[in-house]
Amino acid sequence: MRIIRIVLAAIAAIALLLSTAAAASAAPRHYRHYVALGDSYTSGPLIPLPRLDPFGCFRSTSNYPSMVADSLDVDRFTDVSCGGADTSDMTSPQSVPLGQNAPQFNALRSDTDLVTVGIGGNDSGLFGKLVDTCPTLRASDPTGNPCQQHFTVDGVDTIKALLPKTQAAIQQVLAGIHARSPHAKVLAVGYPRIAPAEGYCPDVLPFANGDYAWLSSVEEALNAAVSNAVEADGQSSYVDTYTPSFGHDACQPQGVAWINGKDLNLLAAAPYHPLYAGMEGEAKVIRQQLR
């Protein structure tokens, strides 16, 4: 009996050690300095409450970087994301309404140990071309794909043709982060789904029916450019927010949708931009990846 008790005690001790080790491995690392870089899908325009440094960046205190920083209890958090930013604004100042945003790389330090970057959608004006052009073409062929046809020249999809250049630019951004913050864990954050996988909601997303699938294919190609840049970089990680946002597209009801539709909502989100629920969803995905 005494031997059995000894064996049982040993098993219990081993189990305790294993559970303690598992808990330690699941606990997030403590970060000293977290820097958030990116465009409006990071800054969160019109999600209450806005920051004023500068106001024209429309940087929310409830964007996903702020949520991640709060949940990780980082020692120091610097968010320099800015609406309208593209990869060139990492190293150059960006003019915005009522001010200027300094080069985003200025926020990086040698002791920065966590960086998230969400960039690429504004390179070559990609995002703006879609939302400025596609809704105006719906009336010409509501059930067809007039926007895809508009941007297809001699059999070439001129929107997707922009993405190799974007991929190269993102790879340069990642290299620039490593050069300035060599010890940082770097996460390149992709873009969440805008259009549904099935069905249409023209009152919310005023694209022709056939352009919904094309819009999604463009987004998938953009995210592939981000992911490919990460793979080529070899020192960063890609955060897929497109897959987890399935069922949270702009056509979904309030509280479920991660993305706002065409209407400006001064107390929730800019047109075609993330809502609070979207930022919350992305923050969860990032926290899971950091674990």
PDB file of C-alpha atoms in Angstrom:
ATOM      1  CA  MET A   1       0.000   0.000   0.000  1.00  0.00           C
ATOM      2  CA  ARG A   2       2.852   2.339   0.855  1.00  0.00           C
ATOM      3  CA  ILE A   3       4.369   1.771  -2.600  1.00  0.00           C
ATOM      4  CA  ILE A   4       1.019   2.511  -4.230  1.00  0.00           C
ATOM      5  CA  ARG A   5       0.745   5.770  -2.280  1.00  0.00           C
ATOM      6  CA  ILE A   6       4.252   6.760  -3.353  1.00  0.00           C
ATOM      7  CA  VAL A   7       3.461   5.991  -6.994  1.00  0.00           C
ATOM      8  CA  LEU A   8       0.183   7.940  -6.844  1.00  0.00           C
ATOM      9  CA  ALA A   9       1.945  10.900  -5.225  1.00  0.00           C
ATOM     10  CA  ALA A  10       4.594  10.834  -7.941  1.00  0.00           C
ATOM     11  CA  ILE A  11       1.933  10.745 -10.658  1.00  0.00           C
ATOM     12  CA  ALA A  12       0.122  13.684  -9.033  1.00  0.00           C
ATOM     13  CA  ALA A  13       3.361  15.669  -8.838  1.00  0.00           C
ATOM     14  CA  ILE A  14       4.132  15.005 -12.513  1.00  0.00           C
ATOM     15  CA  ALA A  15       0.591  16.016 -13.487  1.00  0.00           C
ATOM     16  CA  LEU A  16       0.947  19.246 -11.518  1.00  0.00           C
ATOM     17  CA  LEU A  17       4.246  20.039 -13.224  1.00  0.00           C
ATOM     18  CA  LEU A  18       2.759  19.351 -16.652  1.00  0.00           C
ATOM     19  CA  SER A  19      -0.302  21.499 -16.000  1.00  0.00           C
ATOM     20  CA  THR A  20       1.878  24.327 -14.687  1.00  0.00           C
ATOM     21  CA  ALA A  21       4.098  24.112 -17.762  1.00  0.00           C
ATOM     22  CA  ALA A  22       1.042  24.105 -20.043  1.00  0.00           C
ATOM     23  CA  ALA A  23      -0.386  27.157 -18.287  1.00  0.00           C
ATOM     24  CA  ALA A  24       2.936  28.953 -18.598  1.00  0.00           C
ATOM     25  CA  SER A  25       3.162  28.172 -22.315  1.00  0.00           C
ATOM     26  CA  ALA A  26      -0.402  29.448 -22.850  1.00  0.00           C
ATOM     27  CA  ALA A  27       0.215  32.704 -20.994  1.00  0.00           C
ATOM     28  CA  PRO A  28       1.019  35.617 -23.313  1.00  0.00           C
ATOM     29  CA  ARG A  29       4.499  37.051 -23.216  1.00  0.00           C
ATOM     30  CA  HIS A  30       4.844  40.382 -21.455  1.00  0.00           C
ATOM     31  CA  TYR A  31       5.778  43.166 -23.878  1.00  0.00           C
ATOM     32  CA  ARG A  32       7.564  46.358 -22.921  1.00  0.00           C
ATOM     33  CA  HIS A  33       6.856  48.491 -25.997  1.00  0.00           C
ATOM     34  CA  TYR A  34       4.162  47.815 -28.564  1.00  0.00           C
ATOM     35  CA  VAL A  35       3.996  49.905 -31.757  1.00  0.00           C
ATOM     36  CA  ALA A  36       1.002  49.808 -34.109  1.00  0.00           C
ATOM     37  CA  LEU A  37       1.542  50.846 -37.738  1.00  0.00           C
ATOM     38  CA  GLY A  38      -0.995  50.922 -40.519  1.00  0.00           C
ATOM     39  CA  ASP A  39      -3.798  52.499 -42.508  1.00  0.00           C
ATOM     40  CA  SER A  40      -7.467  53.200 -41.726  1.00  0.00           C
ATOM     41  CA  TYR A  41      -8.278  49.509 -41.275  1.00  0.00           C
ATOM     42  CA  THR A  42      -5.942  49.766 -38.288  1.00  0.00           C
ATOM     43  CA  SER A  43      -6.718  53.305 -37.111  1.00  0.00           C
ATOM     44  CA  GLY A  44     -10.504  52.784 -37.045  1.00  0.00           C
ATOM     45  CA  PRO A  45     -11.993  56.054 -38.339  1.00  0.00           C
ATOM     46  CA  LEU A  46     -15.086  57.289 -36.467  1.00  0.00           C
ATOM     47  CA  ILE A  47     -15.109  54.440 -33.942  1.00  0.00           C
ATOM     48  CA  PRO A  48     -15.545  56.282 -30.638  1.00  0.00           C
ATOM     49  CA  LEU A  49     -13.532  57.822 -29.214  1.00  0.00           C
ATOM     50  CA  PRO A  50     -11.056  59.504 -31.584  1.00  0.00           C
ATOM     51  CA  ARG A  51      -7.557  60.585 -30.717  1.00  0.00           C
ATOM     52  CA  LEU A  52      -6.363  64.036 -31.707  1.00  0.00           C
ATOM     53  CA  ASP A  53      -2.703  63.438 -32.492  1.00  0.00           C
ATOM     54  CA  PRO A  54      -3.421  64.407 -35.266  1.00  0.00           C
ATOM     55  CA  PHE A  55      -7.185  64.415 -35.610  1.00  0.00           C
ATOM     56  CA  GLY A  56      -6.966  63.912 -39.384  1.00  0.00           C
ATOM     57  CA  CYS A  57      -5.648  60.360 -38.964  1.00  0.00           C
ATOM     58  CA  PHE A  58      -9.029  59.387 -37.464  1.00  0.00           C
ATOM     59  CA  ARG A  59      -7.258  57.113 -35.000  1.00  0.00           C
ATOM     60  CA  SER A  60      -9.657  55.522 -32.536  1.00  0.00           C
ATOM     61  CA  THR A  61      -8.965  54.699 -28.912  1.00  0.00           C
ATOM     62  CA  SER A  62     -11.043  51.552 -29.550  1.00  0.00           C
ATOM     63  CA  ASN A  63      -9.177  50.148 -32.550  1.00  0.00           C
ATOM     64  CA  TYR A  64      -7.670  46.671 -32.445  1.00  0.00           C
ATOM     65  CA  PRO A  65      -4.190  47.882 -31.417  1.00  0.00           C
ATOM     66  CA  SER A  66      -5.679  49.626 -28.381  1.00  0.00           C
ATOM     67  CA  MET A  67      -7.604  46.490 -27.444  1.00  0.00           C
ATOM     68  CA  VAL A  68      -4.529  44.286 -27.852  1.00  0.00           C
ATOM     69  CA  ALA A  69      -2.358  46.678 -25.827  1.00  0.00           C
ATOM     70  CA  ASP A  70      -4.933  46.761 -23.042  1.00  0.00           C
ATOM     71  CA  SER A  71      -5.366  42.992 -22.901  1.00  0.00           C
ATOM     72  CA  LEU A  72      -1.586  42.391 -22.882  1.00  0.00           C
ATOM     73  CA  ASP A  73      -0.992  45.120 -20.283  1.00  0.00           C
ATOM     74  CA  VAL A  74       2.036  46.378 -22.199  1.00  0.00           C
ATOM     75  CA  ASP A  75       4.364  48.802 -20.461  1.00  0.00           C
ATOM     76  CA  ARG A  76       4.239  51.315 -23.316  1.00  0.00           C
ATOM     77  CA  PHE A  77       1.922  51.526 -26.318  1.00  0.00           C
ATOM     78  CA  THR A  78       2.436  53.739 -29.381  1.00  0.00           C
ATOM     79  CA  ASP A  79      -0.218  53.849 -32.090  1.00  0.00           C
ATOM     80  CA  VAL A  80       0.776  55.816 -35.191  1.00  0.00           C
ATOM     81  CA  SER A  81      -1.663  54.238 -37.664  1.00  0.00           C
ATOM     82  CA  CYS A  82      -3.369  56.744 -39.918  1.00  0.00           C
ATOM     83  CA  GLY A  83      -6.287  56.802 -42.317  1.00  0.00           C
ATOM     84  CA  GLY A  84      -5.163  56.925 -45.937  1.00  0.00           C
ATOM     85  CA  ALA A  85      -1.654  55.655 -45.214  1.00  0.00           C
ATOM     86  CA  ASP A  86       0.215  53.524 -47.711  1.00  0.00           C
ATOM     87  CA  THR A  87       3.614  51.867 -47.522  1.00  0.00           C
ATOM     88  CA  SER A  88       5.433  55.097 -48.420  1.00  0.00           C
ATOM     89  CA  ASP A  89       4.100  56.735 -45.242  1.00  0.00           C
ATOM     90  CA  MET A  90       6.245  54.448 -43.119  1.00  0.00           C
ATOM     91  CA  THR A  91       9.279  56.578 -43.978  1.00  0.00           C
ATOM     92  CA  SER A  92       7.698  59.870 -45.136  1.00  0.00           C
ATOM     93  CA  PRO A  93       5.364  62.323 -43.380  1.00  0.00           C
ATOM     94  CA  GLN A  94       1.706  62.060 -44.337  1.00  0.00           C
ATOM     95  CA  SER A  95      -0.419  65.162 -44.808  1.00  0.00           C
ATOM     96  CA  VAL A  96      -3.862  64.808 -43.246  1.00  0.00           C
ATOM     97  CA  PRO A  97      -6.713  67.246 -42.558  1.00  0.00           C
ATOM     98  CA  LEU A  98      -5.688  69.698 -39.838  1.00  0.00           C
ATOM     99  CA  GLY A  99      -2.135  68.465 -39.565  1.00  0.00           C
ATOM    100  CA  GLN A 100       0.523  65.972 -40.475  1.00  0.00           C
ATOM    101  CA  ASN A 101       1.354  62.461 -39.327  1.00  0.00           C
ATOM    102  CA  ALA A 102       5.067  61.902 -38.872  1.00  0.00           C
ATOM    103  CA  PRO A 103       6.707  58.963 -40.663  1.00  0.00           C
ATOM    104  CA  GLN A 104       5.293  55.957 -38.882  1.00  0.00           C
ATOM    105  CA  PHE A 105       8.717  54.347 -38.534  1.00  0.00           C
ATOM    106  CA  ASN A 106       9.670  57.224 -36.211  1.00  0.00           C
ATOM    107  CA  ALA A 107       7.772  55.381 -33.474  1.00  0.00           C
ATOM    108  CA  LEU A 108      10.044  52.331 -33.634  1.00  0.00           C
ATOM    109  CA  ARG A 109      12.811  51.988 -31.053  1.00  0.00           C
ATOM    110  CA  SER A 110      15.597  49.502 -30.490  1.00  0.00           C
ATOM    111  CA  ASP A 111      13.716  48.198 -27.439  1.00  0.00           C
ATOM    112  CA  THR A 112      10.364  47.860 -29.253  1.00  0.00           C
ATOM    113  CA  ASP A 113       9.404  44.213 -28.803  1.00  0.00           C
ATOM    114  CA  LEU A 114       5.983  43.990 -30.485  1.00  0.00           C
ATOM    115  CA  VAL A 115       4.878  45.538 -33.790  1.00  0.00           C
ATOM    116  CA  THR A 116       1.641  45.097 -35.700  1.00  0.00           C
ATOM    117  CA  VAL A 117       1.350  46.499 -39.198  1.00  0.00           C
ATOM    118  CA  GLY A 118      -1.717  46.583 -41.434  1.00  0.00           C
ATOM    119  CA  ILE A 119      -0.813  48.182 -44.748  1.00  0.00           C
ATOM    120  CA  GLY A 120      -1.109  47.744 -48.515  1.00  0.00           C
ATOM    121  CA  GLY A 121      -4.763  48.435 -49.280  1.00  0.00           C
ATOM    122  CA  ASN A 122      -4.059  52.036 -50.264  1.00  0.00           C
ATOM    123  CA  ASP A 123      -0.984  51.338 -52.386  1.00  0.00           C
ATOM    124  CA  SER A 124      -1.612  52.374 -56.007  1.00  0.00           C
ATOM    125  CA  GLY A 125      -4.985  53.679 -54.806  1.00  0.00           C
ATOM    126  CA  LEU A 126      -6.418  50.147 -54.856  1.00  0.00           C
ATOM    127  CA  PHE A 127      -9.094  50.521 -52.199  1.00  0.00           C
ATOM    128  CA  GLY A 128     -10.168  53.954 -53.405  1.00  0.00           C
ATOM    129  CA  LYS A 129     -10.506  52.765 -57.000  1.00  0.00           C
ATOM    130  CA  LEU A 130     -12.909  50.037 -55.940  1.00  0.00           C
ATOM    131  CA  VAL A 131     -15.218  52.070 -53.710  1.00  0.00           C
ATOM    132  CA  ASP A 132     -15.194  55.124 -55.982  1.00  0.00           C
ATOM    133  CA  THR A 133     -15.874  53.235 -59.220  1.00  0.00           C
ATOM    134  CA  CYS A 134     -17.852  50.056 -58.565  1.00  0.00           C
ATOM    135  CA  PRO A 135     -21.008  51.596 -57.012  1.00  0.00           C
ATOM    136  CA  THR A 136     -21.350  54.003 -59.944  1.00  0.00           C
ATOM    137  CA  LEU A 137     -21.444  51.093 -62.408  1.00  0.00           C
ATOM    138  CA  ARG A 138     -24.092  48.955 -60.715  1.00  0.00           C
ATOM    139  CA  ALA A 139     -27.030  50.645 -62.476  1.00  0.00           C
ATOM    140  CA  SER A 140     -25.584  49.764 -65.886  1.00  0.00           C
ATOM    141  CA  ASP A 141     -25.789  46.023 -65.200  1.00  0.00           C
ATOM    142  CA  PRO A 142     -27.184  45.206 -61.709  1.00  0.00           C
ATOM    143  CA  THR A 143     -26.881  41.438 -62.064  1.00  0.00           C
ATOM    144  CA  GLY A 144     -23.630  41.414 -64.035  1.00  0.00           C
ATOM    145  CA  ASN A 145     -20.035  42.339 -63.231  1.00  0.00           C
ATOM    146  CA  PRO A 146     -19.542  45.789 -64.787  1.00  0.00           C
ATOM    147  CA  CYS A 147     -16.785  46.803 -62.382  1.00  0.00           C
ATOM    148  CA  GLN A 148     -14.711  43.742 -63.098  1.00  0.00           C
ATOM    149  CA  GLN A 149     -15.189  44.371 -66.817  1.00  0.00           C
ATOM    150  CA  HIS A 150     -14.242  48.037 -66.368  1.00  0.00           C
ATOM    151  CA  PHE A 151     -10.920  47.100 -64.781  1.00  0.00           C
ATOM    152  CA  THR A 152     -10.174  44.282 -67.222  1.00  0.00           C
ATOM    153  CA  VAL A 153      -8.119  45.540 -70.153  1.00  0.00           C
ATOM    154  CA  ASP A 154      -7.063  43.196 -72.951  1.00  0.00           C
ATOM    155  CA  GLY A 155      -7.845  40.253 -70.706  1.00  0.00           C
ATOM    156  CA  VAL A 156      -5.729  41.598 -67.829  1.00  0.00           C
ATOM    157  CA  ASP A 157      -7.252  42.387 -64.425  1.00  0.00           C
ATOM    158  CA  THR A 158      -5.579  45.762 -63.886  1.00  0.00           C
ATOM    159  CA  ILE A 159      -6.491  45.839 -60.180  1.00  0.00           C
ATOM    160  CA  LYS A 160      -4.847  42.512 -59.360  1.00  0.00           C
ATOM    161  CA  ALA A 161      -1.934  43.461 -61.589  1.00  0.00           C
ATOM    162  CA  LEU A 162      -1.051  46.150 -59.021  1.00  0.00           C
ATOM    163  CA  LEU A 163      -0.455  43.611 -56.254  1.00  0.00           C
ATOM    164  CA  PRO A 164       3.063  42.337 -57.062  1.00  0.00           C
ATOM    165  CA  LYS A 165       4.294  45.893 -56.543  1.00  0.00           C
ATOM    166  CA  THR A 166       2.324  46.100 -53.297  1.00  0.00           C
ATOM    167  CA  GLN A 167       3.819  42.820 -52.117  1.00  0.00           C
ATOM    168  CA  ALA A 168       7.342  44.071 -52.748  1.00  0.00           C
ATOM    169  CA  ALA A 169       6.577  47.303 -50.896  1.00  0.00           C
ATOM    170  CA  ILE A 170       5.205  45.412 -47.872  1.00  0.00           C
ATOM    171  CA  GLN A 171       8.313  43.253 -47.825  1.00  0.00           C
ATOM    172  CA  GLN A 172      10.398  46.438 -47.678  1.00  0.00           C
ATOM    173  CA  VAL A 173       8.247  47.685 -44.812  1.00  0.00           C
ATOM    174  CA  LEU A 174       8.909  44.495 -42.857  1.00  0.00           C
ATOM    175  CA  ALA A 175      12.650  44.792 -43.505  1.00  0.00           C
ATOM    176  CA  GLY A 176      12.529  48.388 -42.285  1.00  0.00           C
ATOM    177  CA  ILE A 177      10.839  47.329 -39.057  1.00  0.00           C
ATOM    178  CA  HIS A 178      13.475  44.658 -38.380  1.00  0.00           C
ATOM    179  CA  ALA A 179      16.272  47.149 -39.029  1.00  0.00           C
ATOM    180  CA  ARG A 180      14.883  49.606 -36.477  1.00  0.00           C
ATOM    181  CA  SER A 181      13.517  47.135 -33.932  1.00  0.00           C
ATOM    182  CA  PRO A 182      15.604  43.977 -34.344  1.00  0.00           C
ATOM    183  CA  HIS A 183      14.183  42.213 -31.298  1.00  0.00           C
ATOM    184  CA  ALA A 184      10.508  42.859 -32.035  1.00  0.00           C
ATOM    185  CA  LYS A 185       7.890  40.234 -32.761  1.00  0.00           C
ATOM    186  CA  VAL A 186       6.311  41.518 -35.984  1.00  0.00           C
ATOM    187  CA  LEU A 187       2.761  40.696 -37.055  1.00  0.00           C
ATOM    188  CA  ALA A 188       1.498  41.694 -40.510  1.00  0.00           C
ATOM    189  CA  VAL A 189      -2.277  41.909 -40.228  1.00  0.00           C
ATOM    190  CA  GLY A 190      -4.463  41.082 -43.227  1.00  0.00           C
ATOM    191  CA  TYR A 191      -7.797  42.611 -44.198  1.00  0.00           C
ATOM    192  CA  PRO A 192     -11.189  41.238 -43.050  1.00  0.00           C
ATOM    193  CA  ARG A 193     -13.925  40.162 -45.446  1.00  0.00           C
ATOM    194  CA  ILE A 194     -16.127  42.944 -46.867  1.00  0.00           C
ATOM    195  CA  ALA A 195     -18.584  41.078 -49.131  1.00  0.00           C
ATOM    196  CA  PRO A 196     -20.543  37.940 -48.252  1.00  0.00           C
ATOM    197  CA  ALA A 197     -19.622  34.554 -49.680  1.00  0.00           C
ATOM    198  CA  GLU A 198     -23.236  34.202 -50.834  1.00  0.00           C
ATOM    199  CA  GLY A 199     -26.109  36.635 -51.358  1.00  0.00           C
ATOM    200  CA  TYR A 200     -26.264  40.376 -51.944  1.00  0.00           C
ATOM    201  CA  CYS A 201     -27.222  43.532 -50.047  1.00  0.00           C
ATOM    202  CA  PRO A 202     -27.175  46.392 -52.583  1.00  0.00           C
ATOM    203  CA  ASP A 203     -28.606  48.834 -50.037  1.00  0.00           C
ATOM    204  CA  VAL A 204     -25.459  48.293 -47.971  1.00  0.00           C
ATOM    205  CA  LEU A 205     -22.878  47.277 -50.587  1.00  0.00           C
ATOM    206  CA  PRO A 206     -24.019  48.908 -53.844  1.00  0.00           C
ATOM    207  CA  PHE A 207     -21.960  46.699 -56.137  1.00  0.00           C
ATOM    208  CA  ALA A 208     -23.453  44.742 -59.043  1.00  0.00           C
ATOM    209  CA  ASN A 209     -24.261  41.175 -58.053  1.00  0.00           C
ATOM    210  CA  GLY A 210     -21.542  39.667 -60.210  1.00  0.00           C
ATOM    211  CA  ASP A 211     -18.946  42.024 -58.757  1.00  0.00           C
ATOM    212  CA  TYR A 212     -19.357  40.657 -55.217  1.00  0.00           C
ATOM    213  CA  ALA A 213     -17.336  37.539 -56.010  1.00  0.00           C
ATOM    214  CA  TRP A 214     -14.772  39.627 -57.871  1.00  0.00           C
ATOM    215  CA  LEU A 215     -14.447  42.043 -54.933  1.00  0.00           C
ATOM    216  CA  SER A 216     -13.782  39.079 -52.657  1.00  0.00           C
ATOM    217  CA  SER A 217     -11.191  37.699 -55.081  1.00  0.00           C
ATOM    218  CA  VAL A 218      -9.398  41.064 -55.066  1.00  0.00           C
ATOM    219  CA  GLU A 219      -9.365  41.044 -51.273  1.00  0.00           C
ATOM    220  CA  GLU A 220      -8.040  37.501 -51.247  1.00  0.00           C
ATOM    221  CA  ALA A 221      -5.302  38.519 -53.673  1.00  0.00           C
ATOM    222  CA  LEU A 222      -4.415  41.520 -51.495  1.00  0.00           C
ATOM    223  CA  ASN A 223      -4.179  39.297 -48.432  1.00  0.00           C
ATOM    224  CA  ALA A 224      -2.064  36.852 -50.416  1.00  0.00           C
ATOM    225  CA  ALA A 225       0.296  39.729 -51.212  1.00  0.00           C
ATOM    226  CA  VAL A 226       0.633  40.459 -47.482  1.00  0.00           C
ATOM    227  CA  SER A 227       1.101  36.768 -46.659  1.00  0.00           C
ATOM    228  CA  ASN A 228       3.652  36.274 -49.449  1.00  0.00           C
ATOM    229  CA  ALA A 229       5.614  39.299 -48.257  1.00  0.00           C
ATOM    230  CA  VAL A 230       5.731  37.760 -44.778  1.00  0.00           C
ATOM    231  CA  GLU A 231       6.926  34.439 -46.175  1.00  0.00           C
ATOM    232  CA  ALA A 232       9.650  36.132 -48.220  1.00  0.00           C
ATOM    233  CA  ASP A 233      10.674  38.200 -45.190  1.00  0.00           C
ATOM    234  CA  GLY A 234      11.113  35.086 -43.077  1.00  0.00           C
ATOM    235  CA  GLN A 235      11.124  36.946 -39.745  1.00  0.00           C
ATOM    236  CA  SER A 236       7.489  38.035 -39.378  1.00  0.00           C
ATOM    237  CA  SER A 237       4.115  36.357 -38.932  1.00  0.00           C
ATOM    238  CA  TYR A 238       0.939  36.811 -40.953  1.00  0.00           C
ATOM    239  CA  VAL A 239      -2.359  37.326 -39.138  1.00  0.00           C
ATOM    240  CA  ASP A 240      -5.286  36.046 -41.188  1.00  0.00           C
ATOM    241  CA  THR A 241      -8.377  38.106 -40.379  1.00  0.00           C
ATOM    242  CA  TYR A 242     -10.175  37.214 -43.625  1.00  0.00           C
ATOM    243  CA  THR A 243     -11.012  33.631 -42.667  1.00  0.00           C
ATOM    244  CA  PRO A 244     -12.238  34.449 -39.123  1.00  0.00           C
ATOM    245  CA  SER A 245     -14.429  37.237 -40.515  1.00  0.00           C
ATOM    246  CA  PHE A 246     -16.529  34.754 -42.514  1.00  0.00           C
ATOM    247  CA  GLY A 247     -20.151  35.481 -41.598  1.00  0.00           C
ATOM    248  CA  HIS A 248     -19.218  38.970 -40.378  1.00  0.00           C
ATOM    249  CA  ASP A 249     -19.262  40.781 -43.737  1.00  0.00           C
ATOM    250  CA  ALA A 250     -20.957  44.123 -44.317  1.00  0.00           C
ATOM    251  CA  CYS A 251     -24.277  42.471 -45.247  1.00  0.00           C
ATOM    252  CA  GLN A 252     -24.713  41.041 -41.756  1.00  0.00           C
ATOM    253  CA  PRO A 253     -26.914  42.691 -39.093  1.00  0.00           C
ATOM    254  CA  GLN A 254     -25.679  45.235 -36.587  1.00  0.00           C
ATOM    255  CA  GLY A 255     -23.550  43.633 -33.916  1.00  0.00           C
ATOM    256  CA  VAL A 256     -22.600  40.764 -36.231  1.00  0.00           C
ATOM    257  CA  ALA A 257     -21.005  42.706 -39.092  1.00  0.00           C
ATOM    258  CA  TRP A 258     -17.340  43.595 -38.714  1.00  0.00           C
ATOM    259  CA  ILE A 259     -17.446  46.033 -41.627  1.00  0.00           C
ATOM    260  CA  ASN A 260     -19.651  49.064 -42.243  1.00  0.00           C
ATOM    261  CA  GLY A 261     -21.401  49.463 -45.591  1.00  0.00           C
ATOM    262  CA  LYS A 262     -21.640  52.513 -47.818  1.00  0.00           C
ATOM    263  CA  ASP A 263     -23.253  54.893 -45.301  1.00  0.00           C
ATOM    264  CA  LEU A 264     -21.262  57.282 -43.164  1.00  0.00           C
ATOM    265  CA  ASN A 265     -21.976  56.677 -39.480  1.00  0.00           C
ATOM    266  CA  LEU A 266     -20.450  59.462 -37.432  1.00  0.00           C
ATOM    267  CA  LEU A 267     -20.747  57.455 -34.229  1.00  0.00           C
ATOM    268  CA  ALA A 268     -19.677  54.047 -35.498  1.00  0.00           C
ATOM    269  CA  ALA A 269     -17.498  53.865 -38.620  1.00  0.00           C
ATOM    270  CA  ALA A 270     -16.525  55.408 -41.927  1.00  0.00           C
ATOM    271  CA  PRO A 271     -18.015  53.895 -45.101  1.00  0.00           C
ATOM    272  CA  TYR A 272     -16.555  50.487 -46.001  1.00  0.00           C
ATOM    273  CA  HIS A 273     -14.471  50.433 -42.814  1.00  0.00           C
ATOM    274  CA  PRO A 274     -14.332  48.334 -39.649  1.00  0.00           C
ATOM    275  CA  LEU A 275     -16.904  48.734 -36.915  1.00  0.00           C
ATOM    276  CA  TYR A 276     -16.197  48.301 -33.214  1.00  0.00           C
ATOM    277  CA  ALA A 277     -17.247  44.645 -33.522  1.00  0.00           C
ATOM    278  CA  GLY A 278     -14.686  44.200 -36.294  1.00  0.00           C
ATOM    279  CA  MET A 279     -11.901  45.683 -34.201  1.00  0.00           C
ATOM    280  CA  GLU A 280     -12.934  43.450 -31.323  1.00  0.00           C
ATOM    281  CA  GLY A 281     -12.878  40.407 -33.601  1.00  0.00           C
ATOM    282  CA  GLU A 282      -9.470  41.248 -35.034  1.00  0.00           C
ATOM    283  CA  ALA A 283      -8.026  41.893 -31.580  1.00  0.00           C
ATOM    284  CA  LYS A 284      -9.191  38.434 -30.515  1.00  0.00           C
ATOM    285  CA  VAL A 285      -7.505  36.838 -33.523  1.00  0.00           C
ATOM    286  CA  ILE A 286      -4.252  38.668 -32.786  1.00  0.00           C
ATOM    287  CA  ARG A 287      -4.318  37.721 -29.102  1.00  0.00           C
ATOM    288  CA  GLN A 288      -4.871  34.084 -30.032  1.00  0.00           C
ATOM    289  CA  GLN A 289      -1.894  34.185 -32.384  1.00  0.00           C
ATOM    290  CA  LEU A 290       0.323  35.780 -29.744  1.00  0.00           C
ATOM    291  CA  ARG A 291      -0.462  32.878 -27.424  1.00  0.00           C
TER     292      ARG A 291
END
